[in-house]
Tab-separated table of C-alpha atoms and ligand atoms in Angstrom:
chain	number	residue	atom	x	y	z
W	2	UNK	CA	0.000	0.000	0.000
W	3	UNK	CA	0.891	3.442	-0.795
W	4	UNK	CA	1.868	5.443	2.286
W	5	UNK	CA	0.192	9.208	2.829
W	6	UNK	CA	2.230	11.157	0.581
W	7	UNK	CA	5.479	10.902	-1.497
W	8	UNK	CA	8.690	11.596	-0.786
W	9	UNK	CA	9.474	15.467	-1.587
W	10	UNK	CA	12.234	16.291	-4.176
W	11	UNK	CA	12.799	19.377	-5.650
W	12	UNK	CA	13.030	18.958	-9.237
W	13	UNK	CA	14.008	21.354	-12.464
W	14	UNK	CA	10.820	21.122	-15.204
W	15	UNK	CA	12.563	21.271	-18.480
W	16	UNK	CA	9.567	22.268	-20.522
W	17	UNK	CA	11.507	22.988	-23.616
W	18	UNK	CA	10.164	25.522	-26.812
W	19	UNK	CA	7.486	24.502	-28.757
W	20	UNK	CA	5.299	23.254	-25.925
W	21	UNK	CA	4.590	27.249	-25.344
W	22	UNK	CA	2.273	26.762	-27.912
W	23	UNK	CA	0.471	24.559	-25.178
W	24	UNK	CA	0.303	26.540	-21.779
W	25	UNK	CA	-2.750	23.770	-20.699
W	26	UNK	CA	0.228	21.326	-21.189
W	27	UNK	CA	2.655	22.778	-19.217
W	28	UNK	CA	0.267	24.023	-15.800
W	29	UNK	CA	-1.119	20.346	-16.009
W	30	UNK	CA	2.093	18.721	-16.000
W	31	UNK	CA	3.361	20.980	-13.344
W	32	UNK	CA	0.776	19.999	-11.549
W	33	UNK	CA	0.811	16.065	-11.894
W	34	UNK	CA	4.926	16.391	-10.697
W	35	UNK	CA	3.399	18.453	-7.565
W	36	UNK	CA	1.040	15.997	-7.111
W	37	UNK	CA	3.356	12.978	-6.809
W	38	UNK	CA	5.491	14.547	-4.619
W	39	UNK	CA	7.946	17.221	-6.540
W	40	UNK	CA	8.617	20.783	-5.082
W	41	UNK	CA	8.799	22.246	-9.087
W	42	UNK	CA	11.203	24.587	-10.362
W	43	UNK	CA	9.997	25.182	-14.350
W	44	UNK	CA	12.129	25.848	-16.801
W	45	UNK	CA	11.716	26.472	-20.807
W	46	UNK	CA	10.938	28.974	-23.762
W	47	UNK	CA	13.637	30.597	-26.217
W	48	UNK	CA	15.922	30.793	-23.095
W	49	UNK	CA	16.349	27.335	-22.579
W	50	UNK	CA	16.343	25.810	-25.925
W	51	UNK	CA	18.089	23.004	-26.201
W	52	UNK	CA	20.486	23.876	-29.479
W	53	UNK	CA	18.748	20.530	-31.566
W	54	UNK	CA	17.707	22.691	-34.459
W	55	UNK	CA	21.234	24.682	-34.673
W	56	UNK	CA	23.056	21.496	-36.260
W	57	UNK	CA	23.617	23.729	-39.409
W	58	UNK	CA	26.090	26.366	-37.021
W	59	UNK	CA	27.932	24.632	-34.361
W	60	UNK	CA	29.202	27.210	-32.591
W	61	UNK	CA	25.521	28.013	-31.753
W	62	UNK	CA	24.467	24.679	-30.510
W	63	UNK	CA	27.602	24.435	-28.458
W	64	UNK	CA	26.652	27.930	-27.168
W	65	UNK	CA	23.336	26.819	-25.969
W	66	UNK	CA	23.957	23.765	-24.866
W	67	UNK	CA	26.700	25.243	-22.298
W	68	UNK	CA	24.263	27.930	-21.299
W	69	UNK	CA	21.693	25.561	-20.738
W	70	UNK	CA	24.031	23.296	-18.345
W	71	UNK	CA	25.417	26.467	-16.370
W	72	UNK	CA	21.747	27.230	-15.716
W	73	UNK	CA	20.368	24.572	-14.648
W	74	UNK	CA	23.501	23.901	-12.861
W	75	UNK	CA	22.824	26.933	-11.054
W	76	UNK	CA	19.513	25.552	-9.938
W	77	UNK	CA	20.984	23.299	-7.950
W	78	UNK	CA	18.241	20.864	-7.733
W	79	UNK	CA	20.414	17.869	-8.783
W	80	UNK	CA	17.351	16.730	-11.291
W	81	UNK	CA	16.112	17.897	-14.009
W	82	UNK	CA	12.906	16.736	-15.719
W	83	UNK	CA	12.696	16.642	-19.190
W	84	UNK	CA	9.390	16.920	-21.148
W	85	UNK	CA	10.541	17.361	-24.523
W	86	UNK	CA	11.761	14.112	-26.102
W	87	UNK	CA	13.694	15.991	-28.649
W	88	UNK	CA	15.778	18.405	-25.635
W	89	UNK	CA	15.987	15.004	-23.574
W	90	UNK	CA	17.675	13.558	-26.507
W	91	UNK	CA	19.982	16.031	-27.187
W	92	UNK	CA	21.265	16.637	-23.683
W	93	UNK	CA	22.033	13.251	-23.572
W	94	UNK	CA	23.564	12.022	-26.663
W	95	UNK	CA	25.455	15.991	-27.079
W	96	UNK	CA	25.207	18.192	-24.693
W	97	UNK	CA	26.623	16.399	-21.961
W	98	UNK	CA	28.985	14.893	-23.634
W	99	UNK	CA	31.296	17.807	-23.707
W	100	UNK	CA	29.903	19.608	-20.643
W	101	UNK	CA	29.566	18.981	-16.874
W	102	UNK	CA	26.024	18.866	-15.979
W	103	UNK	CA	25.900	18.702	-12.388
W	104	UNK	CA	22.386	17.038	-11.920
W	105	UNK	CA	20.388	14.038	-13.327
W	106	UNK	CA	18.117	14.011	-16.780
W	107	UNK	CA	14.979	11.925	-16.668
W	108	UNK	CA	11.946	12.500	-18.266
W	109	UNK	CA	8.645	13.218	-17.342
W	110	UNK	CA	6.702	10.262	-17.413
W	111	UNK	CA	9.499	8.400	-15.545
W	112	UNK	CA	8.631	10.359	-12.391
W	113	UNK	CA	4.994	9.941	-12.867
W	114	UNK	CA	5.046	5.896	-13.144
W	115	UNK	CA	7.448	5.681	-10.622
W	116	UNK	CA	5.158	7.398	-8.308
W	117	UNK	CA	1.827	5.814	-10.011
W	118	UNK	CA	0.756	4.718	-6.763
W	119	UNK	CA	0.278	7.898	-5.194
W	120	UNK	CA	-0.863	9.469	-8.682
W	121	UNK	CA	-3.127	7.245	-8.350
W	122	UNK	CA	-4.588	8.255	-4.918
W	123	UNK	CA	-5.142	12.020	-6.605
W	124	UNK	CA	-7.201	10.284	-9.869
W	125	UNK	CA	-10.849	10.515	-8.185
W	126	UNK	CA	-12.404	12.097	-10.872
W	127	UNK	CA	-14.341	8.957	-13.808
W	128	UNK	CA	-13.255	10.779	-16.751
W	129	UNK	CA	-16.158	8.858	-19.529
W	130	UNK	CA	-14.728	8.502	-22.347
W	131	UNK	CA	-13.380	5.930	-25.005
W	132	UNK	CA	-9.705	6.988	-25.463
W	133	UNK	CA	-6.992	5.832	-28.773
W	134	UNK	CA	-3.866	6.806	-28.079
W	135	UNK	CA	-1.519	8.213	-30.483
W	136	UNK	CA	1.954	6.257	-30.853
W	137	UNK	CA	5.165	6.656	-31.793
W	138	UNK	CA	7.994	4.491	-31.837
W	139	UNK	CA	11.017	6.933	-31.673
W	140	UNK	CA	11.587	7.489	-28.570
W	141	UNK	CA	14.254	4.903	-27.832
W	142	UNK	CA	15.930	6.181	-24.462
W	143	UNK	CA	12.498	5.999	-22.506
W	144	UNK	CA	9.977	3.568	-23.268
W	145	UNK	CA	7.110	5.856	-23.220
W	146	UNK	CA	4.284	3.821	-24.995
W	147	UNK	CA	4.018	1.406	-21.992
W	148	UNK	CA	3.783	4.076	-19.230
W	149	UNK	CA	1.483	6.334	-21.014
W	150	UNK	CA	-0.861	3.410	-21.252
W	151	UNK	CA	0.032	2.522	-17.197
W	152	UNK	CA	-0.914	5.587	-16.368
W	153	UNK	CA	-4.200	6.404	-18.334
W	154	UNK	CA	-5.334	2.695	-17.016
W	155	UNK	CA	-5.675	4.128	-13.953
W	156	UNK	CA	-8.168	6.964	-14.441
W	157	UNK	CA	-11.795	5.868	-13.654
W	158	UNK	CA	-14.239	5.333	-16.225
W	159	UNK	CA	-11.891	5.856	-19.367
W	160	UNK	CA	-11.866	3.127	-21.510
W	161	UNK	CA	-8.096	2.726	-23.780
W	162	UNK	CA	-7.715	1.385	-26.597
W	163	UNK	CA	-4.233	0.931	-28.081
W	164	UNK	CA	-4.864	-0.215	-31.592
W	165	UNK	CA	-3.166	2.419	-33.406
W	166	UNK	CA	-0.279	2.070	-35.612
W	167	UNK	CA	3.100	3.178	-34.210
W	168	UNK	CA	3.876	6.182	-36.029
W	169	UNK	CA	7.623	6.724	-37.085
W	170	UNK	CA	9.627	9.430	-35.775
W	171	UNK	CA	9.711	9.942	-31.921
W	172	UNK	CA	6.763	12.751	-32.554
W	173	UNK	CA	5.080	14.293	-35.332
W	174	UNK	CA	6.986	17.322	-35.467
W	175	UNK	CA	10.104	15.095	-37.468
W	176	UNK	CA	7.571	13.515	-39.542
W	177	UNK	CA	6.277	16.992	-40.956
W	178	UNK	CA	9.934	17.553	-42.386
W	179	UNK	CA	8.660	14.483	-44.694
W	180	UNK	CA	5.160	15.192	-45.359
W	181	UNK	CA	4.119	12.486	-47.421
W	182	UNK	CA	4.640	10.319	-44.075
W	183	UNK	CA	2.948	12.683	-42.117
W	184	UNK	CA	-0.069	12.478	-44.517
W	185	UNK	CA	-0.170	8.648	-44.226
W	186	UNK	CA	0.796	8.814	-40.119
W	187	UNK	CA	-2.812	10.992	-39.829
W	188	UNK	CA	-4.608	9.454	-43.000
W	189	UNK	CA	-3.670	5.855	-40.572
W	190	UNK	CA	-4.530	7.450	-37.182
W	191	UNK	CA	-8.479	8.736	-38.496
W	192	UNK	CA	-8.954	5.022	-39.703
W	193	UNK	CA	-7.892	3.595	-36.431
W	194	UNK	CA	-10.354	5.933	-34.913
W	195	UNK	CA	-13.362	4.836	-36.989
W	196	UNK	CA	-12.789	1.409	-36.691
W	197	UNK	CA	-11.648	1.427	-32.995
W	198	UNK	CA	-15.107	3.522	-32.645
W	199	UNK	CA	-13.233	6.006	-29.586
W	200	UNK	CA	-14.337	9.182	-29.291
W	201	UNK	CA	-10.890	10.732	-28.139
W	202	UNK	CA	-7.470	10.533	-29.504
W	203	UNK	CA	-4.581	10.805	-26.686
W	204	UNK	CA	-1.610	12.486	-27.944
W	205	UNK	CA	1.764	11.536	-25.829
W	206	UNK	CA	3.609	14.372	-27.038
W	207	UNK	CA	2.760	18.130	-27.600
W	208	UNK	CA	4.021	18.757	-31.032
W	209	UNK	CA	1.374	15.909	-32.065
W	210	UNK	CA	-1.421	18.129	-30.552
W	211	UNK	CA	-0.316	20.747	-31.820
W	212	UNK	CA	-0.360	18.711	-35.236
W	213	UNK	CA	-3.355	16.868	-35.220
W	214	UNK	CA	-5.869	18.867	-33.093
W	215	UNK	CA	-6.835	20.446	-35.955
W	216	UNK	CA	-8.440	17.140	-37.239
W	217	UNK	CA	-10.969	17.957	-34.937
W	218	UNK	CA	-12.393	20.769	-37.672
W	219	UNK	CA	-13.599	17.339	-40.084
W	220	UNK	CA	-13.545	14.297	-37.818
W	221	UNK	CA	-15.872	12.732	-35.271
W	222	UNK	CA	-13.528	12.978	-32.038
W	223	UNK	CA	-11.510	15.230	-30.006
W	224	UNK	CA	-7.779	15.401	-29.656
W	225	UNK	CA	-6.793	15.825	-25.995
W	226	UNK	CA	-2.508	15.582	-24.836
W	227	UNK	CA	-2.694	12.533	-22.368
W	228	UNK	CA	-1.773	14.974	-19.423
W	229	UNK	CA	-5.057	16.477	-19.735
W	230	UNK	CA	-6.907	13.318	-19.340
W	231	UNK	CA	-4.991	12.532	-16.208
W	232	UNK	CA	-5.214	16.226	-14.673
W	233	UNK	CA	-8.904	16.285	-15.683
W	234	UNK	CA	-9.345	12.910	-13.259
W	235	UNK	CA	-7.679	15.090	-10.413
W	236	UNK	CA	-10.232	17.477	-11.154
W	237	UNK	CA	-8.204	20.149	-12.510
W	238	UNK	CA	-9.855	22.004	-15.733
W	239	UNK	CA	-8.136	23.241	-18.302
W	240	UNK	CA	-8.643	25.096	-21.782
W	241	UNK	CA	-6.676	23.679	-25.201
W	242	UNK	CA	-6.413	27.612	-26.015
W	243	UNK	CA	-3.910	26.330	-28.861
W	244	UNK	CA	-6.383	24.015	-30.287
W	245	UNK	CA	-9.370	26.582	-30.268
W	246	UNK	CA	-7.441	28.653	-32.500
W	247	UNK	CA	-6.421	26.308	-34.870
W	248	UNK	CA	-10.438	25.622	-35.238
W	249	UNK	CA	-11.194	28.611	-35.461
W	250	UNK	CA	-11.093	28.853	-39.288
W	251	UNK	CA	-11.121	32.127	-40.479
W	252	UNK	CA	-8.473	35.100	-39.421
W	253	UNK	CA	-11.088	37.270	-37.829
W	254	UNK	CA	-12.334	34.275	-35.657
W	255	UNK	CA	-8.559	33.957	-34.513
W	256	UNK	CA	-8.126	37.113	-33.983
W	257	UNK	CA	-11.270	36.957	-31.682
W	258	UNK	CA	-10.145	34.122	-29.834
W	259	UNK	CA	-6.853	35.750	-29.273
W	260	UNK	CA	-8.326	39.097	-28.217
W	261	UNK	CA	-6.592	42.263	-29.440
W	262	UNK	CA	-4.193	42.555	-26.262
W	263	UNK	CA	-2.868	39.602	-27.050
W	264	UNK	CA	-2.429	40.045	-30.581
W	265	UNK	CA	-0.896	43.500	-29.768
W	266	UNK	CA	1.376	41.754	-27.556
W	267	UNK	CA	2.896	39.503	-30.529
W	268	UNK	CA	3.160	42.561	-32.426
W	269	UNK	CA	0.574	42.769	-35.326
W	270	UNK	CA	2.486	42.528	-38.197
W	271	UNK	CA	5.033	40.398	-36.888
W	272	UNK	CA	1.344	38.076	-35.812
W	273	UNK	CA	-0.054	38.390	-39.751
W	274	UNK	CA	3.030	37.136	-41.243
W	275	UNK	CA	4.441	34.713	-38.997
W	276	UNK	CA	1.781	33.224	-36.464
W	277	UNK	CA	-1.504	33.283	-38.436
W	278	UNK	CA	-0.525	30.884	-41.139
W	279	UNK	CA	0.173	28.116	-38.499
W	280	UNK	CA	-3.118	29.165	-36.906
W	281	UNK	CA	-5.043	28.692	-40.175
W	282	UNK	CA	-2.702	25.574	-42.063
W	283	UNK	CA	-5.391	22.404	-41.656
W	284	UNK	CA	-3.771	19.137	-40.804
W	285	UNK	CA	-2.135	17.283	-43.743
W	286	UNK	CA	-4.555	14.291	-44.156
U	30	UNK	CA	16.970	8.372	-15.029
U	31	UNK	CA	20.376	9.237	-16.340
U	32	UNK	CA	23.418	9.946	-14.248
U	33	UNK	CA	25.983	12.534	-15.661
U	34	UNK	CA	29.244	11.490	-13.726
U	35	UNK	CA	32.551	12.391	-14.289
U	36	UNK	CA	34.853	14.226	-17.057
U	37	UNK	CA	33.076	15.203	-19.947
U	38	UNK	CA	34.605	12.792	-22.643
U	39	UNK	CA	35.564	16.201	-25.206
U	40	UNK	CA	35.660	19.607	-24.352
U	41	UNK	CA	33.641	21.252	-26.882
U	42	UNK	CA	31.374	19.763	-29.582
U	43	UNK	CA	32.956	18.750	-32.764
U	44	UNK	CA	35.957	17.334	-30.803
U	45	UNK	CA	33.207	15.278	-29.569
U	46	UNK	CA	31.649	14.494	-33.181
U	47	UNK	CA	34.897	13.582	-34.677
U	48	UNK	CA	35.816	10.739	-31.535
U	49	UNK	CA	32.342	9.679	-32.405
U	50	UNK	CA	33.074	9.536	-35.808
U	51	UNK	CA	35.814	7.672	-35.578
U	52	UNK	CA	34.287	5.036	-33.610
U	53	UNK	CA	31.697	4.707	-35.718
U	54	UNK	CA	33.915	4.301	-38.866
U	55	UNK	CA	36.120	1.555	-36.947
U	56	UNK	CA	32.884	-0.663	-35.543
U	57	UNK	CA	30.409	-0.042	-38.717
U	58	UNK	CA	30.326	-3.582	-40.995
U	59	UNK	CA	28.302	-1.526	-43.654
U	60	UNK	CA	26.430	-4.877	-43.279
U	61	UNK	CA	22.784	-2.745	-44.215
U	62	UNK	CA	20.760	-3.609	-41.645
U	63	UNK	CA	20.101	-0.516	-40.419
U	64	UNK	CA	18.806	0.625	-43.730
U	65	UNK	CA	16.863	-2.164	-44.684
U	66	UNK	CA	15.172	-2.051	-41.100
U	67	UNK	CA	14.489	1.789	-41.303
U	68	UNK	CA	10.551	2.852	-42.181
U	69	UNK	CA	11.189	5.323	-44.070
U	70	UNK	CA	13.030	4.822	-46.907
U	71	UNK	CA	9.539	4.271	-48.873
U	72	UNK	CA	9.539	8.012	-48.429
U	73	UNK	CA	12.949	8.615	-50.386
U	74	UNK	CA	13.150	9.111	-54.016
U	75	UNK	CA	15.214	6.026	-55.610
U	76	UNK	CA	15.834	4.406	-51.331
U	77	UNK	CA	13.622	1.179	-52.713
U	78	UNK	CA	15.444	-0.002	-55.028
U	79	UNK	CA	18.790	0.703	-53.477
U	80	UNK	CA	21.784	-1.604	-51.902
U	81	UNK	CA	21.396	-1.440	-48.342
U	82	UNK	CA	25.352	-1.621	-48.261
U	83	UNK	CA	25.634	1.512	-51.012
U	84	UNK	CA	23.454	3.449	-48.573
U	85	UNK	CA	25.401	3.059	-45.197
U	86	UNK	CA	28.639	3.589	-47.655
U	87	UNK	CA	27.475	6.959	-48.334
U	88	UNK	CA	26.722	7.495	-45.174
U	89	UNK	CA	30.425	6.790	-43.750
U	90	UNK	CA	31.534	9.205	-46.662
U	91	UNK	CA	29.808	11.656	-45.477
U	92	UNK	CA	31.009	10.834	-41.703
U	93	UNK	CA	34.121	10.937	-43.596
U	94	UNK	CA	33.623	14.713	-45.129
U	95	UNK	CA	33.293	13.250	-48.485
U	96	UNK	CA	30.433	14.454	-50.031
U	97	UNK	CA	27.944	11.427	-51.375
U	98	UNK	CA	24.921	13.008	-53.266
U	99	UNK	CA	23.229	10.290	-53.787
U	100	UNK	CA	21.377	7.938	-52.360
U	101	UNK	CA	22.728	8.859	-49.005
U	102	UNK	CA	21.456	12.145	-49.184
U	103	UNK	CA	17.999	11.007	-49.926
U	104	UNK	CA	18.160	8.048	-46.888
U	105	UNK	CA	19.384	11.814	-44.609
U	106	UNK	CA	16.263	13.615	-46.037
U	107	UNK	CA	14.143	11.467	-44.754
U	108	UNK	CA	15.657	10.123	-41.425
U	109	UNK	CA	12.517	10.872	-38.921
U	110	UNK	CA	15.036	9.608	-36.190
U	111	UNK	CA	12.536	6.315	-35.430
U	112	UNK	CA	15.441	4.314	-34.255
U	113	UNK	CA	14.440	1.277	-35.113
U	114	UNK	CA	17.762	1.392	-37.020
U	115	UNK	CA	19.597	1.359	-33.158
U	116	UNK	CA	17.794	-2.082	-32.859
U	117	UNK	CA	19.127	-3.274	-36.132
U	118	UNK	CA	22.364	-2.768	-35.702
U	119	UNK	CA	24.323	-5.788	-34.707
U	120	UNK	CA	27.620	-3.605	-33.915
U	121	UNK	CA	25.427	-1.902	-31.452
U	122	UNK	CA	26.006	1.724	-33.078
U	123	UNK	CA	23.760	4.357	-32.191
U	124	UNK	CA	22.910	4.490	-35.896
U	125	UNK	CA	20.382	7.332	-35.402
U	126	UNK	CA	23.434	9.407	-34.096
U	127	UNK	CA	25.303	8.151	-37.098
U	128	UNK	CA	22.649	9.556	-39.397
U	129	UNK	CA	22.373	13.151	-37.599
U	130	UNK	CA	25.926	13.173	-37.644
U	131	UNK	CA	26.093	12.522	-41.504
U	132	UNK	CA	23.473	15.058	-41.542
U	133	UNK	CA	25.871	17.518	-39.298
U	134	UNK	CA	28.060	17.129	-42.241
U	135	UNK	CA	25.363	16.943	-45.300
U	136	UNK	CA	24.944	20.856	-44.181
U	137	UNK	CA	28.305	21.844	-44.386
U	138	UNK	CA	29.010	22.320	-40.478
U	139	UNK	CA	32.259	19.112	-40.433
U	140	UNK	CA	34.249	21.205	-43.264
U	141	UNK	CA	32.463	19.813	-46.450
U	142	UNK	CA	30.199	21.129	-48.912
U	143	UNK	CA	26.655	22.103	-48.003
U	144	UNK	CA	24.420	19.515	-49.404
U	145	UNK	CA	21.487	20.218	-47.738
U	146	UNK	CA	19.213	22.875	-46.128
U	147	UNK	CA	19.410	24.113	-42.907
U	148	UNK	CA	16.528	23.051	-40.395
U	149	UNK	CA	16.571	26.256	-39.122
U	150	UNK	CA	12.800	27.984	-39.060
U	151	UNK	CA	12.323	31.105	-39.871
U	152	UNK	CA	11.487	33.581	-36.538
U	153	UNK	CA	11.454	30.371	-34.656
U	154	UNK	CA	12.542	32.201	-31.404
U	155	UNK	CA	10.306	35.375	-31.694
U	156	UNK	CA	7.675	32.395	-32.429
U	157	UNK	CA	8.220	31.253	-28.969
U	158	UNK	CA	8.764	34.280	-27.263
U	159	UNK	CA	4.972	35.260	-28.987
U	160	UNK	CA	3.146	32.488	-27.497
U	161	UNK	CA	4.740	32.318	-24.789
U	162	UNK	CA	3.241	35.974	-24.124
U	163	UNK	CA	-0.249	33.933	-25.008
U	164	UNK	CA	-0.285	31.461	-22.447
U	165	UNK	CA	2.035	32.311	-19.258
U	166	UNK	CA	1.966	35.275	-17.137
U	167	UNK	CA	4.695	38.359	-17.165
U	168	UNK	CA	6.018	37.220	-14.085
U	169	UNK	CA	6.385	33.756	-15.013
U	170	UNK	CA	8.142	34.425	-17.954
U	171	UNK	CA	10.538	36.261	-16.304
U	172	UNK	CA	10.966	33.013	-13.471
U	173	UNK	CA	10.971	30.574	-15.558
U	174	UNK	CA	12.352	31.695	-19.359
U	175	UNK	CA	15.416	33.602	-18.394
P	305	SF4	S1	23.539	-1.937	-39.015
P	305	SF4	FE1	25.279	-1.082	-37.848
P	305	SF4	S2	27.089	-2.172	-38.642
P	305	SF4	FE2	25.405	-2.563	-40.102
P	305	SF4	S3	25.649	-0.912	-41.643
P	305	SF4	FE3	24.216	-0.089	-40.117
P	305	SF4	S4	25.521	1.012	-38.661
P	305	SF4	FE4	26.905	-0.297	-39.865
C-alpha cells in the first residue's frame, strides 16, 4: 500500500520551446509532478532551448547547450525533468557529452510511473470517455508507450484502446519535415479511430497536438494531450487555447479568440506574417 | 533516469563528433541492416530499389567529409530519427546518431560542402517568445524563461 504522501524532491521542469504553444500542457504537468510529490522549479521557452535545431552552425548549438548546463547547474536541484523528447535527446547524446552537468536528466513520465501509486490516490475524478492513443515508436531512451498506457489505465471510467499504428519518428513534429509520411501517419490514425469507434485521440507528445488537433475541424472525435486526461481525473480544468485557434477557421475568428491585447502583444504585423498561417494551415490528411 | 558522472569525454562539440566519428567508422560492418530495417526509406526518391550496403557507404563518406549526393542524401532527407535502425544494428552503433551526424556534415558544419538545407525555421525564437506571451503570465516568464 501506498503510504500518505510521497517523498518530496525538488526537481528542475525542463519544458523545452514549442510546448509554449500549449500553456494547458505545461500548468497540467506541473501539476501532476506536484502531485506525486515534486517541489517544481519550471524551466523552458527561447531561453532554454536546447540547441537541436542549430546542427547547421555549431558554434551556436555548443553555445546553448553550455548555457543551458550552467543554468540549470545553477539551480541546484540535482534533477532535471525533461518533457521534450527531442531536448531530452539532445542533452544526452550531445550536450553532456562535452559539458559537466551537475544534476540528473529523466523524463517526465518516468517520475509519474514511478510514483503511479500515489498518482493514483489524486485520480478521483471517472473521466467517460473511449480513449486511442496516439503512438510513436522513436523514442528509444524511454519507453514511453508502456507508461502512457500505465498511467491512463488508472483513471476511472476511461476506456483505452491501443490499436493504433506506431507512427515513425519519436513525434510528429520530425515527420512533418517528410510530409508524405505525415499524410499517411494521420490518413492511418483517423482510420484507427473509426474502426476502434473512440471518441478521443490521446496524444503523448505536444508537437502531435499541436499537429493533429486540428483534425478535430472534419472528424468525429476530439484530440486531448494525455496529461489532460490525467489532470482532468484530479479534477483540474483546463482550456486547449492552442487548439481553439487552430479551429477557429477564419483570421477574424482567430483574432477573436486571441483578443486584441494579445495580438498587440505579438506585435501585429510580426502576428499576420508569422503566427496566423500556423493558426489557419489544416492538418495534412 | 540518467546519471551525468565524471569528465566530460571532449571539451567542446565537434571534438566530440569527430571521436564519435571515428568510432563509428572503426565498428560499422556496412552490413545494411540498419537501412533495410528503417521505415522510411519508402519516403525517399530512388531508397527502394537501393543496396542497403551503397546506402550506409554513403553514409560513412559523409562521416568521412566526403560528399555522397546520392542515395545517401535522400536516406538523410528522410531520417525521422525512429530508431528502429539502433535495434538493427548488430555492432550496437547508435545508428540514429550516425545519421544526424552525416546530416551535421550533409549541411556543411564538419568542413564539407553544403548539401542540404538548414533546419533552421524562420522567426522560430520570436515564435516562442509570442506564445509564450499567449499562455504564461509576465512574471512567469521572467521566473521561468530567463
Ligand atoms: S547496421 Fe550497424 S554495422 Fe550494419 S551498416 Fe548499419 S551502422 Fe553499420
Amino acid at each position: 500500500m501506498a503510504a500518505l504522501s510521497p517523498p518530496s524532491d525538488k526537481v528542475t521542469f525542463w519544458y523545452g520551446c514549442n510546448v509554449v504553444r500549449h500553456g494547458d500542457i505545461i500548468y497540467n504537468a506541473i501539476a501532476l509532478l506536484e502531485a506525486v510529490g515534486m517541489e517544481v522549479t519550471p524551466a523552458g521557452g527561447a531561453g532554454y532551448c536546447c540547441g537541436t535545431k542549430k546542427d547547421a552552425n555549431l558554434t551556436a548549438a555548443q553555445g546553448m547547450g553550455r548555457r543551458n548546463v550552467e543554468k540549470f547547474n545553477a539551480h541546484n536541484t540535482g534533477q532535471v525533468v525533461s518533457w521534450c523528447p527531442s531536448c531530452y535527446r539532445h542533452m544526452n547524446a550531445f550536450i553532456s557529452q562535452y559539458t559537466e552537468p551537475q544534476f540528473d536528466l529523466s523524463h517526465f513520465i518516468e517520475i509519474l510511473y514511478e510514483r503511479r501509486d500515489w498518482l493514483a490516490t489524486k485520480l478521483i475524478h471517472p473521466v467517460t470517455k473511449r480513449v486511442l492513443l496516439h503512438q510513436h515508436l522513436g523514442f528509444h531512451e524511454v519507453d514511453i508507450n508502456p507508461m502512457v498506457i500505465a498511467l491512463l489505465r488508472l483513471i476511472p471510467g476511461l476506456e483505452l484502446m491501443t490499436t493504433s499504428p506506431l507512427a515513425p519518428a519519436h513525434m510528429c513534429s520530425e515527420l512533418s519535415r517528410v510530409p508524405a509520411s505525415l499524410k499517411v501517419v494521420n490518413q492511418q490514425t483517423c482510420e484507427s479511430m473509426r474502426r476502434s469507434g473512440a471518441d478521443t485521440l490521446a496524444t503523448v507528445f505536444h508537437s502531435c497536438q499541436r499537429l493533429l488537433c486540428g483534425l478535430e475541424a472534419s472528424e468525429s472525435f476530439t484530440v486531448v494531450n494525455y496529461v489532460n486526461l490525467l489532470a482532468q481525473s484530479m479534477g483540474l480544468v483546463s482550456v486547449d487555447e492552442y487548439k481553439d485557434w487552430k479551429l477557429a477557421g477564419t483570421a477574424q475568428a482567430v483574432i477573436d479568440r486571441l483578443g486584441p491585447d494579445r495580438v498587440a502583444k505579438m506585435g501585429e504585423p510580426f502576428f499576420h506574417a508569422s503566427i496566423l498561417p500556423e493558426l489557419l494551415s489544416p492538418p495534412i490528411k | 533516469m540518467i546519471s551525468f558522472k565524471g569528465k566530460p569525454s571532449a571539451d567542446h562539440l565537434v571534438e566530440h563528433l569527430e571521436s564519435f566519428i571515428q568510432d563509428t567508422l572503426a565498428r560499422c560492418t556496412q552490413c545494411g541492416e540498419c537501412f533495410k530495417a528503417c521505415p522510411m526509406t519508402e519516403y525517399g526518391p530512388g531508397l527502394k530499389e537501393a543496396r542497403p550496403q551503397e546506402a550506409v557507404a554513403g553514409i560513412l563518406d559523409w562521416l568521412k567529409g566526403v560528399p555522397n549526393h546520392a542515395t545517401s542524401l535522400d536516406w538523410l532527407k528522410v531520417c525521422t530519427q525512429s530508431s528502429v535502425c539502433i535495434k538493427a544494428c548488430p555492432e550496437n552503433i547508435n545508428v540514429m546518431k550516425m545519421m544526424r551526424t552525416a546530416q551535421i556534415s550533409a549541411l556543411g558544419s564538419l568542413g564539407a560542402q553544403p548539401a542540404l538545407k538548414s533546419r533552421d525555421e524562420k522567426d522560430f525564437f520570436r515564435k516562442i517568445n509570442a506564445f509564450s506571451a499567449t499562455q504564461l503570465t509576465t512574471e512567469e516568464i521572467e521566473k521561468w524563461q530567463r
